[in-house]
mmCIF file of C-alpha atoms in Angstrom:
data_model
loop_
_atom_site.group_PDB
_atom_site.id
_atom_site.type_symbol
_atom_site.label_atom_id
_atom_site.label_comp_id
_atom_site.label_asym_id
_atom_site.label_seq_id
_atom_site.Cartn_x
_atom_site.Cartn_y
_atom_site.Cartn_z
ATOM 1 C CA MET A 1 60.810 -205.677 131.097
ATOM 2 C CA SER A 2 61.211 -203.916 134.449
ATOM 3 C CA THR A 3 59.296 -200.687 135.020
ATOM 4 C CA LEU A 4 59.904 -198.025 137.644
ATOM 5 C CA THR A 5 57.000 -197.561 140.037
ATOM 6 C CA TYR A 6 56.389 -194.678 142.438
ATOM 7 C CA HIS A 7 54.362 -194.310 145.615
ATOM 8 C CA SER A 8 52.968 -190.905 144.565
ATOM 9 C CA ILE A 9 53.009 -188.393 141.725
ATOM 10 C CA ALA A 10 55.227 -186.168 143.879
ATOM 11 C CA GLU A 11 57.849 -188.907 144.139
ATOM 12 C CA ALA A 12 57.677 -189.482 140.375
ATOM 13 C CA GLN A 13 58.336 -185.802 139.656
ATOM 14 C CA MET A 14 61.042 -185.221 142.254
ATOM 15 C CA LEU A 15 64.327 -186.005 140.521
ATOM 16 C CA PRO A 16 65.306 -184.301 137.268
ATOM 17 C CA ARG A 17 65.714 -185.757 133.802
ATOM 18 C CA LEU A 18 69.257 -185.287 132.501
ATOM 19 C CA VAL A 19 69.231 -183.916 128.958
ATOM 20 C CA ARG A 20 72.283 -183.176 126.831
ATOM 21 C CA LEU A 21 72.171 -179.549 125.661
ATOM 22 C CA GLY A 22 75.656 -179.278 124.176
ATOM 23 C CA PRO A 23 78.964 -181.136 123.798
ATOM 24 C CA ASN A 24 79.818 -180.548 127.468
ATOM 25 C CA LEU A 25 76.522 -179.247 128.884
ATOM 26 C CA TYR A 26 73.704 -181.218 130.488
ATOM 27 C CA GLY A 27 70.420 -179.863 131.767
ATOM 28 C CA ALA A 28 68.977 -181.154 135.032
ATOM 29 C CA VAL A 29 65.358 -180.735 133.927
ATOM 30 C CA PHE A 30 62.867 -180.675 136.799
ATOM 31 C CA THR A 31 59.116 -180.835 136.573
ATOM 32 C CA LEU A 32 58.978 -179.096 139.945
ATOM 33 C CA MET A 33 62.319 -178.776 141.735
ATOM 34 C CA LYS A 34 60.790 -177.559 145.011
ATOM 35 C CA LEU A 35 59.339 -181.023 145.597
ATOM 36 C CA VAL A 36 62.838 -182.043 146.718
ATOM 37 C CA PRO A 37 63.001 -179.759 149.792
ATOM 38 C CA ALA A 38 59.245 -179.903 150.479
ATOM 39 C CA GLU A 39 59.230 -183.695 150.843
ATOM 40 C CA TYR A 40 62.492 -183.831 152.775
ATOM 41 C CA ILE A 41 61.661 -181.021 155.202
ATOM 42 C CA LEU A 42 58.238 -182.425 156.087
ATOM 43 C CA ARG A 43 59.523 -185.991 156.428
ATOM 44 C CA ARG A 44 62.376 -184.923 158.717
ATOM 45 C CA ALA A 45 59.994 -182.773 160.785
ATOM 46 C CA ILE A 46 57.746 -185.791 161.360
ATOM 47 C CA GLU A 47 60.732 -187.967 162.283
ATOM 48 C CA ARG A 48 61.890 -185.387 164.848
ATOM 49 C CA GLY A 49 58.423 -184.909 166.283
ATOM 50 C CA GLU A 50 58.259 -181.272 165.183
ATOM 51 C CA LEU A 51 55.249 -181.784 162.904
ATOM 52 C CA GLU A 52 52.552 -183.013 165.255
ATOM 53 C CA ASP A 53 49.396 -184.807 164.147
ATOM 54 C CA ASP A 54 47.133 -181.799 164.728
ATOM 55 C CA ALA A 55 49.560 -179.126 163.488
ATOM 56 C CA VAL A 56 48.689 -176.799 160.628
ATOM 57 C CA ILE A 57 51.492 -176.392 158.091
ATOM 58 C CA VAL A 58 52.086 -172.686 157.368
ATOM 59 C CA GLU A 59 54.595 -171.044 155.039
ATOM 60 C CA THR A 60 55.314 -167.858 153.101
ATOM 61 C CA THR A 61 55.781 -168.245 149.341
ATOM 62 C CA SER A 62 54.851 -166.642 146.043
ATOM 63 C CA GLY A 63 56.125 -169.465 143.869
ATOM 64 C CA THR A 64 56.640 -173.127 143.374
ATOM 65 C CA PHE A 65 57.593 -174.054 146.940
ATOM 66 C CA GLY A 66 53.969 -173.355 147.850
ATOM 67 C CA LEU A 67 52.794 -175.688 145.095
ATOM 68 C CA ALA A 68 55.193 -178.396 146.244
ATOM 69 C CA LEU A 69 53.940 -178.044 149.827
ATOM 70 C CA ALA A 70 50.327 -178.143 148.641
ATOM 71 C CA MET A 71 50.983 -181.382 146.757
ATOM 72 C CA GLN A 72 52.672 -182.944 149.779
ATOM 73 C CA ALA A 73 50.008 -181.678 152.187
ATOM 74 C CA ALA A 74 47.235 -183.115 149.990
ATOM 75 C CA LEU A 75 48.959 -186.513 149.912
ATOM 76 C CA MET A 76 49.489 -186.365 153.699
ATOM 77 C CA GLU A 77 45.919 -185.104 154.323
ATOM 78 C CA ARG A 78 47.283 -182.109 156.220
ATOM 79 C CA GLU A 79 45.896 -178.571 156.557
ATOM 80 C CA LEU A 80 48.066 -175.956 154.827
ATOM 81 C CA ILE A 81 48.030 -172.137 154.960
ATOM 82 C CA LEU A 82 50.224 -170.207 152.509
ATOM 83 C CA VAL A 83 50.960 -166.488 152.769
ATOM 84 C CA SER A 84 51.614 -164.933 149.380
ATOM 85 C CA ASP A 85 51.568 -161.650 147.432
ATOM 86 C CA PRO A 86 50.467 -160.327 144.009
ATOM 87 C CA ALA A 87 53.365 -162.135 142.305
ATOM 88 C CA ILE A 88 51.281 -165.310 142.495
ATOM 89 C CA ASP A 89 49.233 -165.724 139.309
ATOM 90 C CA ASP A 90 45.573 -166.697 139.092
ATOM 91 C CA ASN A 91 46.276 -170.137 137.644
ATOM 92 C CA MET A 92 48.645 -170.978 140.488
ATOM 93 C CA HIS A 93 46.147 -169.625 143.026
ATOM 94 C CA ARG A 94 43.410 -171.859 141.617
ATOM 95 C CA ARG A 95 45.667 -174.901 141.612
ATOM 96 C CA LEU A 96 46.662 -174.345 145.237
ATOM 97 C CA ALA A 97 43.010 -174.016 146.223
ATOM 98 C CA ASP A 98 42.150 -177.189 144.305
ATOM 99 C CA LEU A 99 44.802 -179.022 146.331
ATOM 100 C CA GLY A 100 43.123 -177.821 149.525
ATOM 101 C CA ALA A 101 45.542 -175.062 150.533
ATOM 102 C CA LYS A 102 44.307 -171.794 152.020
ATOM 103 C CA VAL A 103 46.092 -168.802 150.486
ATOM 104 C CA GLU A 104 46.328 -165.461 152.298
ATOM 105 C CA MET A 105 47.409 -162.487 150.185
ATOM 106 C CA CYS A 106 49.584 -159.553 151.304
ATOM 107 C CA THR A 107 48.752 -156.649 149.016
ATOM 108 C CA VAL A 108 50.956 -153.934 150.580
ATOM 109 C CA PRO A 109 54.758 -154.320 150.741
ATOM 110 C CA ALA A 110 56.579 -153.724 154.023
ATOM 111 C CA PRO A 111 58.862 -150.645 154.258
ATOM 112 C CA VAL A 112 61.835 -152.991 154.735
ATOM 113 C CA GLY A 113 61.887 -156.292 152.889
ATOM 114 C CA GLY A 114 59.081 -155.502 150.442
ATOM 115 C CA TYR A 115 56.423 -158.128 149.959
ATOM 116 C CA GLN A 116 58.622 -160.783 151.529
ATOM 117 C CA GLY A 117 58.806 -158.722 154.699
ATOM 118 C CA ALA A 118 55.023 -158.256 154.710
ATOM 119 C CA ARG A 119 54.496 -161.976 154.213
ATOM 120 C CA LEU A 120 56.767 -162.830 157.130
ATOM 121 C CA GLN A 121 54.873 -160.442 159.400
ATOM 122 C CA ARG A 122 51.525 -161.973 158.412
ATOM 123 C CA LEU A 123 52.919 -165.471 158.859
ATOM 124 C CA ALA A 124 53.896 -164.637 162.448
ATOM 125 C CA GLU A 125 50.372 -163.342 163.122
ATOM 126 C CA ILE A 126 48.775 -166.530 161.783
ATOM 127 C CA ARG A 127 51.023 -168.750 163.876
ATOM 128 C CA ALA A 128 50.279 -166.740 166.999
ATOM 129 C CA GLY A 129 46.550 -167.338 166.489
ATOM 130 C CA LEU A 130 46.685 -171.138 166.077
ATOM 131 C CA PRO A 131 47.249 -173.735 168.822
ATOM 132 C CA SER A 132 49.723 -175.857 166.834
ATOM 133 C CA THR A 133 51.614 -175.017 163.646
ATOM 134 C CA TYR A 134 54.670 -176.117 161.760
ATOM 135 C CA CYS A 135 56.546 -173.798 159.390
ATOM 136 C CA PRO A 136 59.056 -175.348 156.942
ATOM 137 C CA GLU A 137 60.946 -172.000 156.907
ATOM 138 C CA GLN A 138 62.511 -172.632 153.522
ATOM 139 C CA TYR A 139 64.743 -169.554 153.808
ATOM 140 C CA SER A 140 66.468 -170.631 157.024
ATOM 141 C CA ASN A 141 65.832 -174.358 157.485
ATOM 142 C CA PRO A 142 69.130 -176.223 156.920
ATOM 143 C CA ASP A 143 67.086 -179.192 155.685
ATOM 144 C CA ASN A 144 66.419 -177.148 152.533
ATOM 145 C CA PRO A 145 70.002 -177.351 151.222
ATOM 146 C CA ARG A 146 70.491 -180.787 152.816
ATOM 147 C CA SER A 147 67.646 -182.185 150.721
ATOM 148 C CA TYR A 148 69.617 -181.591 147.518
ATOM 149 C CA ALA A 149 72.173 -184.239 148.456
ATOM 150 C CA LEU A 150 69.774 -186.518 146.568
ATOM 151 C CA VAL A 151 70.255 -184.447 143.408
ATOM 152 C CA ALA A 152 74.030 -184.315 143.850
ATOM 153 C CA GLU A 153 74.095 -188.100 144.228
ATOM 154 C CA GLN A 154 72.108 -188.525 141.009
ATOM 155 C CA LEU A 155 74.420 -186.192 139.071
ATOM 156 C CA SER A 156 77.579 -187.890 140.347
ATOM 157 C CA ARG A 157 76.230 -191.385 139.743
ATOM 158 C CA THR A 158 75.011 -190.614 136.219
ATOM 159 C CA LEU A 159 77.622 -188.190 134.881
ATOM 160 C CA GLY A 160 80.673 -188.928 137.003
ATOM 161 C CA THR A 161 82.703 -185.769 137.594
ATOM 162 C CA VAL A 162 80.712 -182.534 137.361
ATOM 163 C CA ASP A 163 83.197 -179.709 136.838
ATOM 164 C CA CYS A 164 80.707 -176.842 137.032
ATOM 165 C CA LEU A 165 77.126 -176.434 138.272
ATOM 166 C CA ILE A 166 75.116 -173.427 137.060
ATOM 167 C CA GLY A 167 71.803 -172.403 138.607
ATOM 168 C CA THR A 168 69.648 -169.592 139.886
ATOM 169 C CA VAL A 169 69.695 -168.428 143.519
ATOM 170 C CA GLY A 170 66.600 -167.470 145.524
ATOM 171 C CA THR A 171 66.363 -169.221 148.888
ATOM 172 C CA ALA A 172 69.853 -170.583 147.999
ATOM 173 C CA GLY A 173 68.875 -174.145 148.924
ATOM 174 C CA SER A 174 69.271 -175.816 145.539
ATOM 175 C CA MET A 175 72.659 -174.400 144.568
ATOM 176 C CA VAL A 176 74.257 -174.444 148.022
ATOM 177 C CA GLY A 177 73.012 -177.956 148.780
ATOM 178 C CA THR A 178 73.795 -179.522 145.417
ATOM 179 C CA VAL A 179 77.260 -177.959 145.218
ATOM 180 C CA ARG A 180 78.124 -179.092 148.732
ATOM 181 C CA GLY A 181 77.030 -182.613 147.827
ATOM 182 C CA LEU A 182 79.084 -182.646 144.630
ATOM 183 C CA ARG A 183 82.178 -181.293 146.390
ATOM 184 C CA GLU A 184 82.177 -184.236 148.785
ATOM 185 C CA HIS A 185 83.419 -186.236 145.772
ATOM 186 C CA THR A 186 84.980 -183.494 143.617
ATOM 187 C CA PRO A 187 86.167 -180.492 145.670
ATOM 188 C CA HIS A 188 87.119 -178.646 142.491
ATOM 189 C CA THR A 189 83.494 -178.426 141.267
ATOM 190 C CA LEU A 190 82.719 -174.814 140.408
ATOM 191 C CA ALA A 191 79.472 -173.025 141.298
ATOM 192 C CA VAL A 192 78.048 -170.309 139.031
ATOM 193 C CA GLY A 193 75.081 -168.527 140.585
ATOM 194 C CA VAL A 194 72.488 -166.589 138.585
ATOM 195 C CA ASP A 195 70.730 -163.672 140.263
ATOM 196 C CA SER A 196 68.446 -160.837 139.132
ATOM 197 C CA HIS A 197 69.238 -157.147 139.239
ATOM 198 C CA ARG A 198 68.038 -155.280 142.367
ATOM 199 C CA SER A 199 68.292 -158.435 144.468
ATOM 200 C CA VAL A 200 70.205 -158.098 147.741
ATOM 201 C CA LEU A 201 71.720 -161.603 147.619
ATOM 202 C CA PHE A 202 75.086 -160.674 146.124
ATOM 203 C CA GLY A 203 75.526 -157.050 146.992
ATOM 204 C CA GLN A 204 73.085 -154.988 144.942
ATOM 205 C CA PRO A 205 70.591 -152.654 146.630
ATOM 206 C CA ASP A 206 67.000 -153.861 146.907
ATOM 207 C CA GLY A 207 64.545 -152.698 144.265
ATOM 208 C CA PRO A 208 61.596 -153.786 142.108
ATOM 209 C CA ARG A 209 62.153 -156.994 140.120
ATOM 210 C CA THR A 210 60.020 -158.331 137.301
ATOM 211 C CA LEU A 211 61.977 -161.556 137.056
ATOM 212 C CA ARG A 212 60.656 -163.885 139.751
ATOM 213 C CA GLY A 213 61.819 -167.232 141.089
ATOM 214 C CA LEU A 214 65.348 -165.984 141.650
ATOM 215 C CA GLY A 215 66.765 -163.097 143.621
ATOM 216 C CA ASN A 216 65.484 -161.886 146.961
ATOM 217 C CA SER A 217 64.641 -158.771 148.949
ATOM 218 C CA LEU A 218 65.785 -160.485 152.146
ATOM 219 C CA TRP A 219 68.894 -162.403 153.069
ATOM 220 C CA PRO A 220 68.093 -166.123 153.465
ATOM 221 C CA PRO A 221 70.267 -167.643 156.204
ATOM 222 C CA ASN A 222 70.782 -170.683 153.959
ATOM 223 C CA LEU A 223 72.842 -168.546 151.572
ATOM 224 C CA ASP A 224 76.542 -169.400 151.914
ATOM 225 C CA HIS A 225 78.448 -166.905 149.783
ATOM 226 C CA THR A 226 81.680 -168.879 150.026
ATOM 227 C CA VAL A 227 80.165 -171.646 147.891
ATOM 228 C CA PHE A 228 80.113 -169.510 144.720
ATOM 229 C CA ASP A 229 82.863 -168.999 142.160
ATOM 230 C CA GLU A 230 80.966 -166.673 139.798
ATOM 231 C CA ILE A 231 77.794 -164.607 139.988
ATOM 232 C CA HIS A 232 75.782 -163.448 136.977
ATOM 233 C CA TRP A 233 72.916 -160.967 136.962
ATOM 234 C CA CYS A 234 70.477 -160.854 134.060
ATOM 235 C CA SER A 235 67.408 -158.841 133.116
ATOM 236 C CA ALA A 236 63.856 -160.098 132.731
ATOM 237 C CA ALA A 237 63.915 -159.511 128.963
ATOM 238 C CA GLU A 238 67.116 -161.548 128.601
ATOM 239 C CA ALA A 239 65.743 -164.400 130.728
ATOM 240 C CA PHE A 240 62.425 -164.412 128.857
ATOM 241 C CA ALA A 241 64.142 -164.499 125.462
ATOM 242 C CA GLN A 242 66.375 -167.386 126.520
ATOM 243 C CA THR A 243 63.374 -169.263 127.920
ATOM 244 C CA ARG A 244 61.807 -169.143 124.482
ATOM 245 C CA ALA A 245 65.088 -170.154 122.849
ATOM 246 C CA LEU A 246 65.393 -173.137 125.194
ATOM 247 C CA HIS A 247 61.955 -174.265 124.030
ATOM 248 C CA ALA A 248 62.573 -173.575 120.329
ATOM 249 C CA GLN A 249 66.015 -175.185 120.195
ATOM 250 C CA HIS A 250 65.721 -178.037 122.691
ATOM 251 C CA ALA A 251 61.938 -178.551 123.030
ATOM 252 C CA LEU A 252 62.243 -177.919 126.778
ATOM 253 C CA PHE A 253 59.140 -176.093 127.976
ATOM 254 C CA GLN A 254 60.484 -174.499 131.151
ATOM 255 C CA GLY A 255 59.905 -171.310 133.173
ATOM 256 C CA PRO A 256 61.979 -168.109 133.110
ATOM 257 C CA THR A 257 64.258 -169.198 135.965
ATOM 258 C CA SER A 258 65.382 -171.967 133.643
ATOM 259 C CA GLY A 259 65.869 -169.423 130.867
ATOM 260 C CA ALA A 260 68.060 -167.262 133.097
ATOM 261 C CA ALA A 261 70.173 -170.258 134.125
ATOM 262 C CA HIS A 262 70.517 -171.516 130.542
ATOM 263 C CA LEU A 263 71.553 -168.076 129.281
ATOM 264 C CA VAL A 264 74.597 -168.256 131.545
ATOM 265 C CA ALA A 265 75.206 -171.985 131.175
ATOM 266 C CA GLN A 266 75.467 -172.113 127.395
ATOM 267 C CA TRP A 267 77.975 -169.241 127.425
ATOM 268 C CA TYR A 268 79.997 -170.761 130.250
ATOM 269 C CA ALA A 269 80.098 -174.251 128.707
ATOM 270 C CA ALA A 270 81.127 -172.895 125.305
ATOM 271 C CA ASN A 271 83.990 -170.964 126.910
ATOM 272 C CA HIS A 272 85.157 -173.938 129.009
ATOM 273 C CA PRO A 273 85.038 -176.885 126.592
ATOM 274 C CA ASP A 274 87.253 -178.987 128.862
ATOM 275 C CA GLN A 275 84.691 -178.901 131.692
ATOM 276 C CA LEU A 276 81.562 -181.038 132.082
ATOM 277 C CA CYS A 277 78.815 -178.584 133.040
ATOM 278 C CA VAL A 278 75.310 -179.059 134.425
ATOM 279 C CA VAL A 279 72.592 -176.408 134.501
ATOM 280 C CA MET A 280 69.641 -176.626 136.907
ATOM 281 C CA LEU A 281 66.289 -176.018 135.143
ATOM 282 C CA PRO A 282 63.791 -175.724 138.016
ATOM 283 C CA ASP A 283 60.228 -175.974 136.704
ATOM 284 C CA GLU A 284 57.965 -176.291 133.680
ATOM 285 C CA GLY A 285 56.532 -173.352 131.755
ATOM 286 C CA TYR A 286 52.794 -173.868 131.995
ATOM 287 C CA ARG A 287 52.359 -170.942 134.412
ATOM 288 C CA TYR A 288 53.837 -168.615 131.797
ATOM 289 C CA GLN A 289 51.818 -169.447 128.688
ATOM 290 C CA ALA A 290 49.974 -166.111 128.845
ATOM 291 C CA THR A 291 53.139 -164.120 129.573
ATOM 292 C CA VAL A 292 56.633 -165.341 128.665
ATOM 293 C CA TYR A 293 55.288 -167.615 125.900
ATOM 294 C CA ASP A 294 53.028 -164.907 124.427
ATOM 295 C CA ASP A 295 54.684 -162.524 121.943
ATOM 296 C CA LYS A 296 51.884 -159.977 122.309
ATOM 297 C CA TRP A 297 52.394 -159.808 126.065
ATOM 298 C CA LEU A 298 56.171 -159.494 125.675
ATOM 299 C CA ALA A 299 55.744 -156.651 123.191
ATOM 300 C CA ALA A 300 53.139 -154.845 125.291
ATOM 301 C CA GLU A 301 55.366 -155.033 128.386
ATOM 302 C CA GLY A 302 58.504 -153.958 126.507
ATOM 303 C CA TYR A 303 60.347 -157.277 126.889
ATOM 304 C CA LEU A 304 60.980 -158.118 123.238
ATOM 305 C CA LEU A 305 64.681 -157.985 122.385
ATOM 306 C CA ALA A 306 66.025 -157.181 118.937
ATOM 307 C CA GLU A 307 68.578 -159.949 119.540
ATOM 308 C CA ARG A 308 69.623 -162.129 122.425
ATOM 309 C CA PRO A 309 72.921 -161.281 124.129
ATOM 310 C CA THR A 310 75.814 -163.650 123.460
ATOM 311 C CA GLU A 311 78.083 -162.841 126.401
ATOM 312 C CA PRO A 312 78.046 -160.958 129.711
ATOM 313 C CA VAL A 313 79.888 -157.788 130.675
ATOM 314 C CA THR A 314 82.467 -158.646 133.340
ATOM 315 C CA VAL A 315 82.633 -156.198 136.265
ATOM 316 C CA GLY A 316 84.775 -155.878 139.359
ATOM 317 C CA SER A 317 81.993 -155.274 141.873
ATOM 318 C CA PRO A 318 78.174 -155.432 142.184
ATOM 319 C CA ALA A 319 78.101 -151.619 142.138
ATOM 320 C CA GLU A 320 79.274 -151.678 138.505
ATOM 321 C CA ALA A 321 76.475 -153.941 137.277
ATOM 322 C CA ASP A 322 73.914 -152.268 135.027
ATOM 323 C CA ASP A 323 70.544 -153.603 133.859
ATOM 324 C CA HIS A 324 72.025 -156.071 131.384
ATOM 325 C CA TRP A 325 73.675 -159.460 131.699
ATOM 326 C CA THR A 326 76.662 -158.934 133.986
ATOM 327 C CA ARG A 327 79.304 -161.271 135.408
ATOM 328 C CA LEU A 328 81.399 -161.017 138.573
ATOM 329 C CA VAL A 329 84.151 -163.399 139.627
ATOM 330 C CA TRP A 330 83.081 -164.026 143.227
ATOM 331 C CA GLY A 331 85.906 -166.434 144.052
ATOM 332 C CA ARG A 332 84.303 -168.270 147.013
ATOM 333 C CA ARG A 333 84.658 -165.130 149.102
ATOM 334 C CA SER A 334 82.505 -164.124 152.036
ATOM 335 C CA TYR A 335 80.120 -161.236 151.490
ATOM 336 C CA GLU A 336 82.354 -158.756 153.295
ATOM 337 C CA GLU A 337 85.385 -159.686 151.206
ATOM 338 C CA VAL A 338 83.797 -158.553 147.925
ATOM 339 C CA PRO A 339 84.287 -154.857 147.053
ATOM 340 C CA GLY A 340 81.304 -152.714 146.151
ATOM 341 C CA VAL A 341 78.613 -154.696 147.974
ATOM 342 C CA VAL A 342 75.823 -152.949 149.887
ATOM 343 C CA PRO A 343 77.163 -152.801 153.478
ATOM 344 C CA ARG A 344 75.958 -155.699 155.585
ATOM 345 C CA ALA A 345 74.705 -153.310 158.294
ATOM 346 C CA ARG A 346 71.961 -152.205 155.918
ATOM 347 C CA GLN A 347 70.678 -155.770 155.818
ATOM 348 C CA THR A 348 70.328 -156.360 159.572
ATOM 349 C CA VAL A 349 66.635 -155.457 159.822
ATOM 350 C CA GLN A 350 65.867 -157.789 156.938
ATOM 351 C CA GLU A 351 67.843 -160.581 158.531
ATOM 352 C CA ARG A 352 65.935 -160.143 161.793
ATOM 353 C CA ALA A 353 62.690 -160.525 159.843
ATOM 354 C CA LEU A 354 63.770 -164.012 158.850
ATOM 355 C CA SER A 355 64.808 -165.147 162.325
#
């Protein structure tokens, strides 16, 4: 009997398991999806001579990209500094430290760009004070979306034609890269993006967001609006409830980004039975055992729903979206072509912060 072998635990956890979740819906279930861009970006940087032997790897993150970098840096025996904010939980902080990463915390949000803006400012200060650094720049590095060609290849090879890909959007790497890869074989493949309310990515004004791992207070240059056919926004309570349902119904113990994506995917697949659909489920739920998977916490924070929503409200512009699950037909349009978006001029300072 032949057995697959891997060179590292990171390699073993990189590609997703494909799990059937419905008659025409498959889940691409990742242990840690951010390992895909972390490994690819660092490997390409070494090949190009950008990541020198004595360089310190530095990056801004409050989520799983930092963990993926810490795993890769530990395996490569490289020094790593991560700039984060209060969104990072204590368990994640301890795990990063155990992997040898140094974590610097920004506790005050910037006037423009919030915590992400503050993190970018601190990152620039750290780089200015070190003789040699390399920053993966997950928001703007084109190797981020390029890395997901590996995922697109796996989906095409295993499932054949993928008619629709559903997934959350944060840095935009996973959806933009995977959809581009799929469309090399099947140009008709649809892309349904899932965002959070008060995220600037698809035209809403910036504001506080409880739901993390998707959405953004800054525009990532890797975001290509013309890739997307539909955009859905959902609330934290809706995502949390669907995360629990995904576990209860399918025994998939994933995080709330997966819950948000699955909320949209099961509705979309049921309403398009002639399409083969895949939903991206980015990471496991162990970080959320004391929050999303704790009924007492959900009740105390006001996130318990009397019942889960069964369908979105369709709107004609981002300005019409309220705090519940909302759907907009984006139609592969550029940002400026969509009515009711926050004017692009109001994003220019945030875009400069990422350059």
